Coordinates of C-alpha atoms and ligand atoms in Angstrom, one line a residue:
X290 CA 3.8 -48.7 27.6
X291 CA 0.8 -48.5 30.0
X292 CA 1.0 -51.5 32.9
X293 CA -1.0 -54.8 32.2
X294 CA -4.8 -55.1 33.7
X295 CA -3.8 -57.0 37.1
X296 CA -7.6 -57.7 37.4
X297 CA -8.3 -61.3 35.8
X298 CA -5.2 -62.8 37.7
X299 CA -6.1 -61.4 40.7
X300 CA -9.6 -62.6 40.7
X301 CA -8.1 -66.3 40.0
X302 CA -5.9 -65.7 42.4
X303 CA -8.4 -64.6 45.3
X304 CA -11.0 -67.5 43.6
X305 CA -8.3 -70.4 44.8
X306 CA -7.6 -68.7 47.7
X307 CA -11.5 -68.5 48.9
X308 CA -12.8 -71.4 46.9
X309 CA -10.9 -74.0 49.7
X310 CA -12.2 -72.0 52.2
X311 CA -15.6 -71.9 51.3
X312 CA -15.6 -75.4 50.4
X313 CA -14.5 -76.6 54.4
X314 CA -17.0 -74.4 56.0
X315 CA -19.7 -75.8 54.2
X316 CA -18.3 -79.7 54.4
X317 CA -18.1 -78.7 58.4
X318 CA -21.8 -77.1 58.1
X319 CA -20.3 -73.8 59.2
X320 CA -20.6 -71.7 55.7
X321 CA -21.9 -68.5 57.3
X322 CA -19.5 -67.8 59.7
X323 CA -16.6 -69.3 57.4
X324 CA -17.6 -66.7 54.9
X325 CA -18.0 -64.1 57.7
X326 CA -14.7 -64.8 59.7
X327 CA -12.9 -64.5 55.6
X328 CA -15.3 -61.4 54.7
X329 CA -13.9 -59.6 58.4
X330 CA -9.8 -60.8 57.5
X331 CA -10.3 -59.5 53.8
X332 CA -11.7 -56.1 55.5
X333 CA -9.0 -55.9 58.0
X334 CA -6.1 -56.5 55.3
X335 CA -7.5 -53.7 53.6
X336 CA -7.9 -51.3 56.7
X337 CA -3.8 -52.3 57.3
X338 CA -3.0 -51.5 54.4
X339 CA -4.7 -48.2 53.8
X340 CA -3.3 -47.5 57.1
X341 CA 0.0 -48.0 55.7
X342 CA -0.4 -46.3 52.4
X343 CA -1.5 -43.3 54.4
X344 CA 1.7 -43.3 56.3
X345 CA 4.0 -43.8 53.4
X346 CA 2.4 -40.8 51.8
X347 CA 2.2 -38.6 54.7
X348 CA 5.9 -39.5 56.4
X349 CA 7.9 -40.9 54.2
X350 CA 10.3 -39.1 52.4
X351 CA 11.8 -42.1 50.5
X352 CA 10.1 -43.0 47.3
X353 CA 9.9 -47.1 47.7
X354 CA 6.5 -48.0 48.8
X355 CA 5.9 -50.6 51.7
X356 CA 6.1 -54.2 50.7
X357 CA 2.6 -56.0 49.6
X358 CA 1.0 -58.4 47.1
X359 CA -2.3 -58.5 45.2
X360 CA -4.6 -55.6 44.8
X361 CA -2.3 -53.6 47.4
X362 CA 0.7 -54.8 46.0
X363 CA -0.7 -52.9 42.3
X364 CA -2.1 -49.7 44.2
X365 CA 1.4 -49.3 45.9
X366 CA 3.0 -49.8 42.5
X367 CA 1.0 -47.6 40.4
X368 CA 1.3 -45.2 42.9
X369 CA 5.1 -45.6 42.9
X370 CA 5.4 -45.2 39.3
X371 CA 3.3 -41.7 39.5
X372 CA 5.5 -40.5 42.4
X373 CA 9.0 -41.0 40.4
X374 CA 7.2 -39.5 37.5
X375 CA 6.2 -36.5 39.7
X376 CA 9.9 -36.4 40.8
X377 CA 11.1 -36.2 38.3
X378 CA 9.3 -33.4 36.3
X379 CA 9.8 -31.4 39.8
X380 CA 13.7 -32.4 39.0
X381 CA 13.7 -30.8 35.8
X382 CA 11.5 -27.7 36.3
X383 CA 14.0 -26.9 39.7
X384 CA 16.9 -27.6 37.1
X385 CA 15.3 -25.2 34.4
X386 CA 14.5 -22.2 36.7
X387 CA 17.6 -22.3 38.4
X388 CA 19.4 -22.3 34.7
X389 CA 17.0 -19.4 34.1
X390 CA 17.9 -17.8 37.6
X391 CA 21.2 -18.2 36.9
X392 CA 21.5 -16.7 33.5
X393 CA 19.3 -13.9 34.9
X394 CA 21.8 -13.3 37.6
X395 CA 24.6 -13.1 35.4
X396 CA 23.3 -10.9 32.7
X397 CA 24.9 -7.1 33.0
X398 CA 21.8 -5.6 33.2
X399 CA 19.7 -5.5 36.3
X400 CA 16.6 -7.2 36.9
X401 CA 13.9 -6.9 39.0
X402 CA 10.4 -9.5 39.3
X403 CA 7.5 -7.3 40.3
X404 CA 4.0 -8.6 41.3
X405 CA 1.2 -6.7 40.2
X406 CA 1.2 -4.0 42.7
X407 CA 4.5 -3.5 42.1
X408 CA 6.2 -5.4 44.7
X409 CA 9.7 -6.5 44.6
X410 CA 9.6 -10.3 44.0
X411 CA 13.1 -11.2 42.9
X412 CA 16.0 -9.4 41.5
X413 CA 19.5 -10.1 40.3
X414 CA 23.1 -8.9 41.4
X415 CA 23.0 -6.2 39.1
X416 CA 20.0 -5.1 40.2
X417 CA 21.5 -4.6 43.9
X418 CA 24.7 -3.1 42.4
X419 CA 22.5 -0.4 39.6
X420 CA 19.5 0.6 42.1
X421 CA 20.8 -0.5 45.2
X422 CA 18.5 -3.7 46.1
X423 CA 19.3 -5.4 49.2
X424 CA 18.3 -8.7 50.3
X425 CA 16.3 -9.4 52.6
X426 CA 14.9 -6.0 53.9
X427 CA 13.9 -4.9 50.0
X428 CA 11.9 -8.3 49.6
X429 CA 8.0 -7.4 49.3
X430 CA 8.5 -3.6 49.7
X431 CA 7.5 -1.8 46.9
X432 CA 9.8 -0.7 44.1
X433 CA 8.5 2.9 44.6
X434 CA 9.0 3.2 48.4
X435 CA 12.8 2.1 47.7
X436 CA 13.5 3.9 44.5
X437 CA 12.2 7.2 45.5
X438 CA 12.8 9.6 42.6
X439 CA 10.2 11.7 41.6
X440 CA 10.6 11.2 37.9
X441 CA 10.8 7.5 38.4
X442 CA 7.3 7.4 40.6
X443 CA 5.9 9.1 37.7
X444 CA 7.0 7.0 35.0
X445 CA 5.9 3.5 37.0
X446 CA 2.6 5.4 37.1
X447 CA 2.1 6.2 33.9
X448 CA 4.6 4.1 32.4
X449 CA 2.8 4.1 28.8
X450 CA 3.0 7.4 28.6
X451 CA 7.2 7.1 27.7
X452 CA 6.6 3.9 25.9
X453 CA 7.9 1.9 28.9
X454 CA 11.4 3.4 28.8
X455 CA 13.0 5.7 30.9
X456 CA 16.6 7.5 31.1
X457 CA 17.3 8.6 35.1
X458 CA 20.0 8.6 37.6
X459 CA 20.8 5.7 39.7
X460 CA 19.3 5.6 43.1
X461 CA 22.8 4.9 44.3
X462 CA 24.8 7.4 42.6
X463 CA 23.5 10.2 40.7
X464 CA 26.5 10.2 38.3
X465 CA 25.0 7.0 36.6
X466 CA 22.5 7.0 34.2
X467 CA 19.9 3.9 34.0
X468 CA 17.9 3.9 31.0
X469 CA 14.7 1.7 32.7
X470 CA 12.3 -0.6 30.8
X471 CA 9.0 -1.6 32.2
X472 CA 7.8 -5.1 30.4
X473 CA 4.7 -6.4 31.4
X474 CA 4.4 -10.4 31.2
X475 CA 1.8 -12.8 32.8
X476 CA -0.7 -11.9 34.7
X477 CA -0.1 -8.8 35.9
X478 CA 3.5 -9.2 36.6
X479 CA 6.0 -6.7 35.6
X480 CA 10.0 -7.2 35.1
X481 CA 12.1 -4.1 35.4
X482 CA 15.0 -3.9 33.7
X483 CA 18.0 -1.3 34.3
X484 CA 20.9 -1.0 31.7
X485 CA 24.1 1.6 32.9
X486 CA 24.1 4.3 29.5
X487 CA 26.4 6.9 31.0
X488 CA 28.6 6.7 28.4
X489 CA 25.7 7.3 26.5
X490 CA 24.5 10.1 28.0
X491 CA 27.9 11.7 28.2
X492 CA 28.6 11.6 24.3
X493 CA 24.9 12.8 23.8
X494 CA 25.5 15.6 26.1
X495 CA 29.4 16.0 24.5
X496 CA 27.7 16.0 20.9
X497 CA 24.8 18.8 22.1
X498 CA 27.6 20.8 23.6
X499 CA 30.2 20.7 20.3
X500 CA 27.2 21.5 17.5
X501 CA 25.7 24.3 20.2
X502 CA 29.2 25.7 20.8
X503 CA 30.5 25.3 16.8
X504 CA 27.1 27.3 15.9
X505 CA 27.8 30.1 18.8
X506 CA 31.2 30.3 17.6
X507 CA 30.4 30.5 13.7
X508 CA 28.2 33.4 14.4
X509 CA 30.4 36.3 14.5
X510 CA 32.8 35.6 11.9
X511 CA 29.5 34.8 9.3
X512 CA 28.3 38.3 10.7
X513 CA 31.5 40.3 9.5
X514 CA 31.5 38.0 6.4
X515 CA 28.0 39.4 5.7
X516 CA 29.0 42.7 6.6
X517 CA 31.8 42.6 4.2
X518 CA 30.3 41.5 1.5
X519 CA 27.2 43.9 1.7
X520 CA 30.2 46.7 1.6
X521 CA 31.7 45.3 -1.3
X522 CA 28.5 45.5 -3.0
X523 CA 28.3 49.1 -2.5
X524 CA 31.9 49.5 -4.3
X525 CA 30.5 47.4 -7.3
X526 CA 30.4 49.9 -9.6
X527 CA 34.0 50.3 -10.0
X528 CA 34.4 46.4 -10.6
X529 CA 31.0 45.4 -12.4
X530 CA 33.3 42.1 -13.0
X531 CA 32.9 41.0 -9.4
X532 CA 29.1 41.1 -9.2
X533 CA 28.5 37.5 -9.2
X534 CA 31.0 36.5 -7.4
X535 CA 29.9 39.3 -4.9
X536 CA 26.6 37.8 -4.7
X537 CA 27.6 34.3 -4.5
X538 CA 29.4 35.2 -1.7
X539 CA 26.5 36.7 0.0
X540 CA 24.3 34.1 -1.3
X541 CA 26.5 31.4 0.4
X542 CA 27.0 33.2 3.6
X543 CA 23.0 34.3 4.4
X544 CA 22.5 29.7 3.3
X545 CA 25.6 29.4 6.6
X546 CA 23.3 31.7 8.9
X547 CA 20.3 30.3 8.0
X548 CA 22.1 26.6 9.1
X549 CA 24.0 28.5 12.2
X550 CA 20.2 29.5 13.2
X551 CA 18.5 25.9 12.8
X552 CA 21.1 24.4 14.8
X553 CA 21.2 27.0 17.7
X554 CA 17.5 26.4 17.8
X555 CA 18.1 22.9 17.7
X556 CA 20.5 22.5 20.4
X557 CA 18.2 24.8 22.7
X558 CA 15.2 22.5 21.9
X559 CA 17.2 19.9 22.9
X560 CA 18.4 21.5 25.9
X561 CA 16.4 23.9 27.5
X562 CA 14.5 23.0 30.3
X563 CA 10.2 22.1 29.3
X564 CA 8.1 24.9 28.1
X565 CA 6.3 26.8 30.4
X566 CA 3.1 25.5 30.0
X567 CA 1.4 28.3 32.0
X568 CA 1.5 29.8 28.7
X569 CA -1.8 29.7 26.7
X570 CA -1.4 30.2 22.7
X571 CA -3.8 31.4 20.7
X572 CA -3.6 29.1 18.1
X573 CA -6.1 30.4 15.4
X574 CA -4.3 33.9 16.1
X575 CA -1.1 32.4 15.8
X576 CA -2.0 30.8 12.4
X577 CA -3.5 33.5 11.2
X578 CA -0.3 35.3 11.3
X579 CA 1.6 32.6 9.8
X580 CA -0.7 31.7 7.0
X581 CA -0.3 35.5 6.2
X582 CA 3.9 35.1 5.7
X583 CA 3.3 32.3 3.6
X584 CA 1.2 34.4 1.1
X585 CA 3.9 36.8 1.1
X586 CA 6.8 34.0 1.2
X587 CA 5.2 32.4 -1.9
X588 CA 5.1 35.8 -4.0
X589 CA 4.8 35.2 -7.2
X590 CA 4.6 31.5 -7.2
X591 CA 0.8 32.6 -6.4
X592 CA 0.0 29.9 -4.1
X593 CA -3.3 29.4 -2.5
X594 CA -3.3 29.7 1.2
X595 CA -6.0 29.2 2.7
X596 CA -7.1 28.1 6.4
X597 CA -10.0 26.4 8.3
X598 CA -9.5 26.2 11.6
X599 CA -11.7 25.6 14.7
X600 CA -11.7 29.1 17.0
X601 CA -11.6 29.3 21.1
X602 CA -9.4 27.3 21.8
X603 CA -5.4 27.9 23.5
X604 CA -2.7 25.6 23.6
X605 CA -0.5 25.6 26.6
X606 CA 3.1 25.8 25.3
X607 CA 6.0 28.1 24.2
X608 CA 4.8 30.4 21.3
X609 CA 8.4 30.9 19.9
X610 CA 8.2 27.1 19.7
X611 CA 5.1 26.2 18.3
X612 CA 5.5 29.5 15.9
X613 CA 8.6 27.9 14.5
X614 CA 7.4 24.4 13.8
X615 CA 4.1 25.7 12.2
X616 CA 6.0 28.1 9.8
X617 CA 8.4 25.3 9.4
X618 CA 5.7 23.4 8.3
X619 CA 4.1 26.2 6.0
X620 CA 7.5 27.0 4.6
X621 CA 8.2 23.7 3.4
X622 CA 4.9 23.2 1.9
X623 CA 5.6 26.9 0.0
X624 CA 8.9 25.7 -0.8
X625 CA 8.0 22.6 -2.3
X626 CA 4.7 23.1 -4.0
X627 CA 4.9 24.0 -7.5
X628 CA 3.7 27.4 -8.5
X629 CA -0.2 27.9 -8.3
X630 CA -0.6 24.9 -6.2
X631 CA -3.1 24.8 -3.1
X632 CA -2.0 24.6 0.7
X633 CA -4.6 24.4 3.2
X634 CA -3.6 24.8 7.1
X635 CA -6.2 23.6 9.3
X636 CA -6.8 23.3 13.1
X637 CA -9.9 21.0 15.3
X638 CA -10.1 20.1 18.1
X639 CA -11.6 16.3 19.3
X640 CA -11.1 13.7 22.0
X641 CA -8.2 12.5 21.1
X642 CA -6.4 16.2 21.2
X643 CA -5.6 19.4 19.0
X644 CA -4.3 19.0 15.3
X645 CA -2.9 21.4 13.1
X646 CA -2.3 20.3 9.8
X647 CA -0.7 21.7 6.6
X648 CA -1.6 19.8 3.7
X649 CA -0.5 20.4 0.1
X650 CA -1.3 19.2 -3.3
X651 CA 2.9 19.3 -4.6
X652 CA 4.7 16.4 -5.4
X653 CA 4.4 14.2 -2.6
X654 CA 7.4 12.3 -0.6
X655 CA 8.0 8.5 -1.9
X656 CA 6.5 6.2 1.0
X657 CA 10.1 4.9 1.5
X658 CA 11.6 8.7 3.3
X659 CA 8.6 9.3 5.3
X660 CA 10.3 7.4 8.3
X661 CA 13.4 9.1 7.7
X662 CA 11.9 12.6 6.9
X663 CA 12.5 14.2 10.6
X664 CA 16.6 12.7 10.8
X665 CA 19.1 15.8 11.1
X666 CA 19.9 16.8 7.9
X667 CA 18.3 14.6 5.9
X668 CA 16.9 15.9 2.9
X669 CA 15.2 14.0 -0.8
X670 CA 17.9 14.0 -3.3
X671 CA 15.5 14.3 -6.6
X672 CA 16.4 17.6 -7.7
X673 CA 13.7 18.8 -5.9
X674 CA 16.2 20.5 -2.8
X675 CA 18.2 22.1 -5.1
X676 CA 18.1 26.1 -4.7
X677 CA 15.5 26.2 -2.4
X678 CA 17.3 27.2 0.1
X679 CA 16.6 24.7 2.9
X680 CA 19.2 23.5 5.8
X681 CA 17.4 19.9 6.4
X682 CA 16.9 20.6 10.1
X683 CA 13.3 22.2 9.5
X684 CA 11.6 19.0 10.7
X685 CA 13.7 18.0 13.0
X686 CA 13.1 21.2 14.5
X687 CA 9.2 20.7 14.5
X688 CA 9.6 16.9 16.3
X689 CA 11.4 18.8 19.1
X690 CA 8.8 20.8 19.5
X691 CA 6.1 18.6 19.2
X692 CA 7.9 16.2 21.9
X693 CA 8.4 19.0 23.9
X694 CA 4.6 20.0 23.6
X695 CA 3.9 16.1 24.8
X696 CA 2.7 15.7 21.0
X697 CA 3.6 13.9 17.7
X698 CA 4.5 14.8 14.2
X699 CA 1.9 12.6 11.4
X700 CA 3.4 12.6 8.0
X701 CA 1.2 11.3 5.3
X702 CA 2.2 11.4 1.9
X703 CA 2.6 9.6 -1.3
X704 CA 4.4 10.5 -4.6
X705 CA 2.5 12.4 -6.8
X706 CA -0.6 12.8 -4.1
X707 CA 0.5 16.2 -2.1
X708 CA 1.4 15.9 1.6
X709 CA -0.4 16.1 4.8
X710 CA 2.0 17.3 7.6
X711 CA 0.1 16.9 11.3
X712 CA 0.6 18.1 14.2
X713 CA -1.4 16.3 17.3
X714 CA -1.5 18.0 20.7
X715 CA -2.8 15.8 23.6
X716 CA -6.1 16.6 25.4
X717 CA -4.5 17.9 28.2
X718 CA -2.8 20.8 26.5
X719 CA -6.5 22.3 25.4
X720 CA -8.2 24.9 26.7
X721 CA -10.9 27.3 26.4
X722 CA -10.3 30.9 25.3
X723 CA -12.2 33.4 26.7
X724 CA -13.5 35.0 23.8
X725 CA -15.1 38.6 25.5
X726 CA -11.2 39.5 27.0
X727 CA -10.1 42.0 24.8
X728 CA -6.8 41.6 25.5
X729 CA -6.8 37.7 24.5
X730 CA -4.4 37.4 27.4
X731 CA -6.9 35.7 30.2
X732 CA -7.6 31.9 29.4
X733 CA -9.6 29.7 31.3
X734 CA -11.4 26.1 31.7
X735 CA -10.5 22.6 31.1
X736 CA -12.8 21.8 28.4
X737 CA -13.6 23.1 25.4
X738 CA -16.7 24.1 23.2
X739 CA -19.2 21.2 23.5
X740 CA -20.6 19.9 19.9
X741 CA -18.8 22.2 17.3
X742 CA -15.9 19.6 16.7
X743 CA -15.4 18.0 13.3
X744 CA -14.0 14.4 13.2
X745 CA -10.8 14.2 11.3
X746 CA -10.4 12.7 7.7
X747 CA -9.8 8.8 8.1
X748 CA -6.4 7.5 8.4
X749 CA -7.0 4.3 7.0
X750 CA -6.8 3.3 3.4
X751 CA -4.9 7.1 2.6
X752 CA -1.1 7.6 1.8
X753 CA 2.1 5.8 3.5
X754 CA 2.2 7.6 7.0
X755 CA 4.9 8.2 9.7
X756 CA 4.6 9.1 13.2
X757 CA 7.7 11.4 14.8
Ligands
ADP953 P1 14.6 21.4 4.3 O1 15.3 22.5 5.0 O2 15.4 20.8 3.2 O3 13.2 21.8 3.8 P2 13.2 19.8 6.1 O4 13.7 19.0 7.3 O5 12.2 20.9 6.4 O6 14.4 20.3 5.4 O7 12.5 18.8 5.1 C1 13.2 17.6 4.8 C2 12.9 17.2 3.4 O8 11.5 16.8 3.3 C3 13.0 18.3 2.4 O9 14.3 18.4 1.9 C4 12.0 17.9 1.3 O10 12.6 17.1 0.3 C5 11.0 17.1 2.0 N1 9.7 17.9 2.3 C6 9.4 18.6 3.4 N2 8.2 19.2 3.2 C7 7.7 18.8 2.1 C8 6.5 19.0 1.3 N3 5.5 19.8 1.8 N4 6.4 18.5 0.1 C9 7.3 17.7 -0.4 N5 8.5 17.4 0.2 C10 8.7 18.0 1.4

């Protein structure tokens, strides 16, 4: 409840006070300097007791005010009640943020404030114990200039570029594994958060190294089971009873290579070190060449192949790579497009980056997989899989690439609408071929053809897509 208006009883108040007054200077003829004398007390009450509010603000610590009556006696009051008010929200914000500090401190994962230059502001234990913080010398510094790794200066730079997350080793011991979030929050401040995943990392690493060495190891005994079985089928014509089990046999054990392949390739994608991106690719070459095995690929199914792509310009990557996710791509669409149906492969070039995209007009993938679509192994169980001969890894093979190649994998499709599979290539990777070098082998430039893009087909309003 707001206090009551002091005002009327303090003018009755000061009116009997001064009324006497006034009244025995003028019965003693004296009325001017009566009211002068009074007018000069009145003034230096005041000036006392500013003089003492001033002071109680200034020095003291204690929250009672000094002692008054009247107008003062109301300004000291109201100005009492505002302090405690004060205090106490200052009470409960010092009680919240030290709750929050606290509960920051204690949480597993480490912390770190940063101001908007990246400046260490305040960090947590875990934060000393994961990247080695130390109070007070770390206060202020930059995070960069104590957390020197190279991959870790990159990422702060650019930290959009890996979606704000990164997996490296601990400043303080290289044997951990940090897996490091940048969050952006207020103005321009940053919080850095470190989580230990070396058990992660480890089964990762233990799960690459069983399926690679498995694979390895499967090799040579699917080998003399081919070979066998080839030999057998020379020696048919005594048994004509054992064809079809013969060529089941060799049926099953070319499906087992095919798989043994797709997961070496795999586990090298995952493992080997980043392409060499000194190497330029010819892509319209390169597709060329592919779109030219899918022809033969689709035989008698008679598809119709045909491509549309934007010459002069290289993509800097690994060939073998990129050849394998585009005829991955061309494959499928081969595979799964009914007989007669149309597949168009088509490369441009914009701003945004290099696309290559197979599109097909076949059955189309139910909106509902399209996230799914790129998971090891995972294949549509409609009837549609069965006896074509695929291993599921195909595009899980092509989003290795396409990370790899600092790109993405766009699927858009619908059911009965075809599929568009896309592959985009950032800016970066683009550049100029020199058309006149016979030899195709001599790239150059940073930019390419000026003018002759086309801008893509509109995403919006089209089929369910995914990005991989
Ligand atoms: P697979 O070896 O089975 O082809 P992929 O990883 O290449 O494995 O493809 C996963 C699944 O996606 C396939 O099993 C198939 O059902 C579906 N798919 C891939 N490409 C197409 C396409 N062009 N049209 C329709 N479905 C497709």
């Amino acid at each position: 409840m707001p206090p009551m208006n002091p005002w009327p009883r303090l003018l009755r108040l000061y009116a009997v006070l001064a009324l006497p007054i006034l009244l025995a200077g003028w019965l003693g003829g004296r009325l001017l300097e009566v009211a002068l004398a009074a007018a000069l007390a009145a003034a230096a009450w005041h000036f006392y007791n500013v003089a003492r509010m001033e002071r109680w603000l200034r020095l003291e610590r204690k929250l009672d005010p000094p002692l008054s009556r009247g107008l003062w006696g109301e300004v000291f009051d109201g100005l009492y009640r505002q302090r405690k008010r004060q205090r106490g929200r200052q009470k409960k914000l010092r009680q919240l943020l030290r709750r929050y500090r606290d509960s920051a401190k204690a949480m597993p994962d480490a912390t770190v404030v940063l101001r908007r230059d990246y400046r260490v502001e305040w960090w947590n234990d875990a934060a000393s114990t994961l990247l080695g913080l130390s109070w007070p010398t770390d206060e202020g510094q930059r995070i960069t200039n104590i957390y020197r790794h190279p991959e870790f200066v990159a990422f702060m730079e650019r930290p959009e570029r890996s979606h704000g997350t990164a997996t490296l080793p601990s400043p303080v011991n290289e044997h951990l594994h940090l897996e490091i979030r940048l969050v952006p929050y207020g103005e321009k401040q940053y919080l850095l958060l470190a989580r230990d995943v070396t058990h992660l990392v480890h089964l990762e690493t233990m799960r690459r190294d069983f399926v690679a060495n498995v694979s390895h190891e499967l090799r040579t005994p699917l080998t003399v089971i081919y070979g066998v079985s080839e030999t057998l089928e020379d020696e048919l014509g005594d048994h004509p009873e054992l064809t079809d089990s013969v060529h089941l046999l060799q049926e099953q054990a070319q499906r087992m290579k095919l798989l043994v392949d797709d997961l070496l390739l795999l586990s090298r994608l995952e493992t080997a070190a980043e392409p060499d991106f000194g190497e330029r690719v010819e892509v319209v070459r390169l597709l060329e060449q592919l779109v030219e095995e899918g022809r033969v690929l689709s035989g008698e199914a008679g598809h119709t192949l045909s491509l549309e792509a934007e010459p002069g310009w290289c993509l800097a990557g690994s060939e073998g790579e990129l050849r394998s996710a585009f005829a991955n791509l061309i494959g499928n669409a081969v595979k799964y497009t009914p007989p007669g149906g149309r597949i168009a492969v088509r490369w441009r070039v914009d701003e945004a980056g290099g696309h290559c995209e197979v599109a097909d007009d076949g059955p189309g993938i139910a909106g509902h997989h399209l996230p799914r679509l790129t998971e090891r192994f995972y294949r549509i169980d409609d009837g549609r899989t069965a006896g074509r001969g695929g291993t599921g890894l195909g595009l899980a093979i092509v989003k290795h690439v396409m990370v790899r190649h600092g790109g993405e994998l766009v699927i858009q499709s619908a059911l009965g609408r075809g599929s568009t599979f896309r592959c985009r290539f950032p800016r970066e990777r683009l550049f100029a071929a020199t058309v006149t070098d016979p030899s195709r082998n001599h790239q150059h430039g940073v930019s390419g053809p000026p003018d002759t893009r086309r801008q893509g087909p509109a995403e919006t309003g089209g089929p369910p897509t995914a990005s991989h």
